[in-house]
Amino acid sequence: MPAKTAYQKQANKRTKDALRLRARFDARVRKAATQLIAALGGADDARARLNWVNLLYGVDISTETLLVHDLRTAGLGGQLGGLLGQSEPGEELQLFNPTVNANDGLVLGLEQLFGELGAGPTPTPTPTPTPTYGKTLLGPNNSTDEVTMAAQAGDSFSYNPMSTGGSAPATMDLYRNGQQLASVTYFDRYNGQPFRFANQLGAFSGVFSSGSVSL
């Protein structure tokens, strides 16, 4: 027997996948139909009880919802029962006739209908590079000509030095969850520039800004 071409293999795979899908949802339809028949039977029992309550106590309570009323009067329960009785799962025999080779034995194009055109693999996010800093001050107290830090021993404050710009003094206080960690005095040329503060709680990034800065 000659080997199957790529075209024939594709045809066989698509056929088998489609048949499995048909069987899966046939089972779901049968289960849902059976449950609906049982539900309509329960609703009919409730209707009979409410009818009797109305007669016994002289009240006028609606015996069924509009949806159940419409389904009952349409005879849906009886129709579903009859249809289920006319067929059984797996009764549709499938004869696998050999697929005649075509398209020069080449596979056909991918199709959305067969689930072959998914979203594709999730792209791997490009990691954000960790910024590097040219100067690091170590606590408890350390300073350069432009920046002074007051913090706990072992804390660090990293930034990139700037040789030009404004030289007006500014101060920012660094807070984490409402607790002050450090105070930094600097020249206003640094406003808006990034920095990193690190202590025993972790490393936190921020930008120079006069006043209170939450990390």
Short mmCIF file of C-alpha atoms in Angstrom, two decimals:
data_model
loop_
_atom_site.label_atom_id
_atom_site.label_comp_id
_atom_site.label_asym_id
_atom_site.label_seq_id
_atom_site.Cartn_x
_atom_site.Cartn_y
_atom_site.Cartn_z
CA MET A 1 0.00 0.00 0.00
CA PRO A 2 1.50 3.36 -0.99
CA ALA A 3 2.30 5.78 1.82
CA LYS A 4 -0.29 8.46 2.48
CA THR A 5 0.52 11.90 1.19
CA ALA A 6 0.50 14.98 3.38
CA TYR A 7 -2.84 15.90 1.78
CA GLN A 8 -4.40 12.56 2.78
CA LYS A 9 -2.98 12.72 6.31
CA GLN A 10 -4.43 16.19 6.74
CA ALA A 11 -7.82 14.97 5.50
CA ASN A 12 -7.80 12.05 7.94
CA LYS A 13 -6.85 14.23 10.89
CA ARG A 14 -9.48 16.83 10.14
CA THR A 15 -12.13 14.12 9.72
CA LYS A 16 -11.28 12.36 12.99
CA ASP A 17 -11.15 15.63 14.93
CA ALA A 18 -14.53 16.68 13.53
CA LEU A 19 -16.08 13.30 14.41
CA ARG A 20 -14.78 13.51 17.96
CA LEU A 21 -16.27 16.99 18.24
CA ARG A 22 -19.60 15.72 16.89
CA ALA A 23 -19.70 12.88 19.43
CA ARG A 24 -18.78 15.19 22.33
CA PHE A 25 -21.54 17.67 21.65
CA ASP A 26 -24.07 14.99 20.77
CA ALA A 27 -23.54 13.68 24.30
CA ARG A 28 -23.99 17.16 25.72
CA VAL A 29 -27.20 17.73 23.76
CA ARG A 30 -28.63 14.40 24.94
CA LYS A 31 -27.76 15.20 28.56
CA ALA A 32 -29.26 18.69 28.32
CA ALA A 33 -32.41 17.37 26.64
CA THR A 34 -32.87 14.75 29.37
CA GLN A 35 -32.38 17.36 32.07
CA LEU A 36 -34.86 19.72 30.39
CA ILE A 37 -37.50 16.99 30.20
CA ALA A 38 -37.03 16.28 33.90
CA ALA A 39 -37.17 20.00 34.71
CA LEU A 40 -40.39 20.45 32.78
CA GLY A 41 -41.86 17.49 34.65
CA GLY A 42 -40.94 19.12 37.95
CA ALA A 43 -42.44 22.41 36.82
CA ASP A 44 -45.66 20.61 35.90
CA ASP A 45 -45.81 19.10 39.39
CA ALA A 46 -45.37 22.58 40.87
CA ARG A 47 -48.16 23.87 38.61
CA ALA A 48 -50.53 21.16 39.84
CA ARG A 49 -49.76 21.96 43.48
CA LEU A 50 -50.33 25.68 43.01
CA ASN A 51 -53.60 25.01 41.20
CA TRP A 52 -54.76 22.99 44.21
CA VAL A 53 -53.60 25.73 46.60
CA ASN A 54 -55.67 28.22 44.64
CA LEU A 55 -58.74 26.01 44.88
CA LEU A 56 -58.29 25.14 48.56
CA TYR A 57 -57.63 28.61 49.88
CA GLY A 58 -59.39 30.85 47.38
CA VAL A 59 -56.25 32.59 46.25
CA ASP A 60 -54.96 33.38 42.79
CA ILE A 61 -51.27 32.55 42.54
CA SER A 62 -49.56 32.23 39.16
CA THR A 63 -48.89 28.53 38.69
CA GLU A 64 -45.91 28.78 36.34
CA THR A 65 -43.49 31.27 34.89
CA LEU A 66 -43.93 32.66 31.40
CA LEU A 67 -40.95 30.66 30.11
CA VAL A 68 -42.20 27.37 31.51
CA HIS A 69 -45.70 28.11 30.23
CA ASP A 70 -44.40 28.73 26.70
CA LEU A 71 -42.28 25.57 26.74
CA ARG A 72 -45.14 23.46 28.08
CA THR A 73 -47.74 24.75 25.64
CA ALA A 74 -45.28 24.26 22.78
CA GLY A 75 -45.06 20.59 23.75
CA LEU A 76 -41.27 20.77 23.94
CA GLY A 77 -40.97 18.05 26.57
CA GLY A 78 -42.91 15.55 24.48
CA GLN A 79 -41.01 16.48 21.34
CA LEU A 80 -37.64 16.01 23.01
CA GLY A 81 -38.72 12.70 24.50
CA GLY A 82 -39.82 11.46 21.09
CA LEU A 83 -36.62 12.58 19.41
CA LEU A 84 -34.44 10.97 22.06
CA GLY A 85 -36.38 7.73 21.67
CA GLN A 86 -35.73 7.67 17.94
CA SER A 87 -31.94 7.61 18.19
CA GLU A 88 -29.17 6.30 20.37
CA PRO A 89 -25.62 7.53 20.90
CA GLY A 90 -23.16 6.20 18.35
CA GLU A 91 -25.78 4.82 15.99
CA GLU A 92 -24.45 6.86 13.08
CA LEU A 93 -21.86 4.53 11.59
CA GLN A 94 -18.89 6.15 9.94
CA LEU A 95 -17.21 4.29 7.12
CA PHE A 96 -13.72 5.59 6.48
CA ASN A 97 -13.28 5.52 2.74
CA PRO A 98 -9.74 6.23 1.61
CA THR A 99 -9.26 9.87 0.72
CA VAL A 100 -8.34 10.24 -2.93
CA ASN A 101 -5.08 12.08 -3.29
CA ALA A 102 -5.28 15.58 -4.74
CA ASN A 103 -3.54 18.95 -4.64
CA ASP A 104 -0.33 17.19 -5.69
CA GLY A 105 -0.26 15.56 -2.26
CA LEU A 106 0.30 18.88 -0.50
CA VAL A 107 -1.62 20.02 2.56
CA LEU A 108 -4.32 22.62 2.15
CA GLY A 109 -4.07 26.00 3.84
CA LEU A 110 -4.87 26.36 7.53
CA GLU A 111 -8.47 27.27 8.35
CA GLN A 112 -10.11 28.91 11.33
CA LEU A 113 -13.03 26.47 11.09
CA PHE A 114 -10.72 23.62 12.07
CA GLY A 115 -9.17 25.58 14.92
CA GLU A 116 -5.89 25.87 13.06
CA LEU A 117 -5.59 29.65 13.18
CA GLY A 118 -5.32 30.33 16.88
CA ALA A 119 -3.76 33.35 18.47
CA GLY A 120 -0.37 31.68 18.26
CA PRO A 121 2.20 31.38 20.99
CA THR A 122 2.18 34.04 23.64
CA PRO A 123 5.09 36.36 22.96
CA THR A 124 7.74 36.36 25.62
CA PRO A 125 7.81 39.80 27.22
CA THR A 126 11.06 41.66 26.87
CA PRO A 127 12.47 42.11 30.34
CA THR A 128 12.89 45.69 31.42
CA PRO A 129 16.59 46.34 31.88
CA THR A 130 17.64 47.27 35.40
CA PRO A 131 18.83 50.88 35.38
CA THR A 132 22.41 51.51 36.35
CA TYR A 133 23.55 54.46 38.44
CA GLY A 134 26.87 56.24 38.52
CA LYS A 135 26.90 57.22 42.19
CA THR A 136 25.82 55.48 45.40
CA LEU A 137 25.67 57.06 48.85
CA LEU A 138 25.78 54.78 51.89
CA GLY A 139 24.02 55.51 55.19
CA PRO A 140 23.80 56.62 57.84
CA ASN A 141 25.01 59.99 56.48
CA ASN A 142 26.80 60.58 53.21
CA SER A 143 27.03 63.38 50.70
CA THR A 144 28.54 64.74 47.52
CA ASP A 145 28.64 68.33 46.33
CA GLU A 146 25.06 68.06 45.00
CA VAL A 147 23.29 65.34 47.06
CA THR A 148 23.21 64.57 50.79
CA MET A 149 21.45 61.57 52.30
CA ALA A 150 20.49 60.94 55.92
CA ALA A 151 19.30 57.39 56.59
CA GLN A 152 20.04 54.24 58.59
CA ALA A 153 23.42 52.53 58.54
CA GLY A 154 23.59 50.13 55.60
CA ASP A 155 20.98 51.98 53.54
CA SER A 156 22.02 53.13 50.07
CA PHE A 157 20.91 55.85 47.67
CA SER A 158 21.95 55.60 44.01
CA TYR A 159 21.63 58.21 41.29
CA ASN A 160 23.35 59.55 38.19
CA PRO A 161 25.42 62.68 38.87
CA MET A 162 24.67 65.83 36.86
CA SER A 163 27.29 68.53 36.37
CA THR A 164 25.01 71.16 34.84
CA GLY A 165 21.64 72.67 35.69
CA GLY A 166 20.05 74.50 38.59
CA SER A 167 21.77 74.66 41.96
CA ALA A 168 18.89 75.74 44.20
CA PRO A 169 18.65 73.50 47.28
CA ALA A 170 15.69 71.11 47.56
CA THR A 171 14.77 68.39 50.02
CA MET A 172 12.77 65.22 49.67
CA ASP A 173 11.72 62.78 52.38
CA LEU A 174 11.41 59.13 51.39
CA TYR A 175 8.50 57.15 52.84
CA ARG A 176 7.43 53.51 52.63
CA ASN A 177 3.97 52.54 53.92
CA GLY A 178 3.81 55.74 55.93
CA GLN A 179 7.23 55.28 57.56
CA GLN A 180 10.02 57.73 56.78
CA LEU A 181 13.15 55.94 55.57
CA ALA A 182 15.48 58.75 54.60
CA SER A 183 15.87 62.44 53.90
CA VAL A 184 17.73 63.67 50.84
CA THR A 185 18.92 67.21 50.15
CA TYR A 186 19.90 67.95 46.56
CA PHE A 187 20.23 70.60 43.85
CA ASP A 188 17.00 71.20 41.94
CA ARG A 189 18.72 70.14 38.70
CA TYR A 190 17.88 66.56 39.73
CA ASN A 191 14.11 67.04 39.80
CA GLY A 192 12.50 64.34 37.64
CA GLN A 193 15.66 62.21 37.50
CA PRO A 194 15.53 58.56 38.63
CA PHE A 195 17.07 57.15 41.77
CA ARG A 196 17.10 53.89 43.72
CA PHE A 197 16.92 53.59 47.50
CA ALA A 198 17.72 50.27 49.16
CA ASN A 199 17.50 49.08 52.75
CA GLN A 200 16.67 45.90 54.65
CA LEU A 201 13.09 46.02 53.30
CA GLY A 202 14.20 45.92 49.67
CA ALA A 203 15.14 48.16 46.76
CA PHE A 204 12.77 50.91 45.63
CA SER A 205 12.88 53.18 42.61
CA GLY A 206 11.65 56.74 42.36
CA VAL A 207 12.35 60.15 40.88
CA PHE A 208 13.71 63.25 42.56
CA SER A 209 10.84 65.44 43.72
CA SER A 210 10.76 68.09 46.42
CA GLY A 211 8.64 67.14 49.42
CA SER A 212 7.39 63.70 50.49
CA VAL A 213 8.06 60.82 48.08
CA SER A 214 6.30 57.49 48.58
CA LEU A 215 8.29 54.42 47.53
#
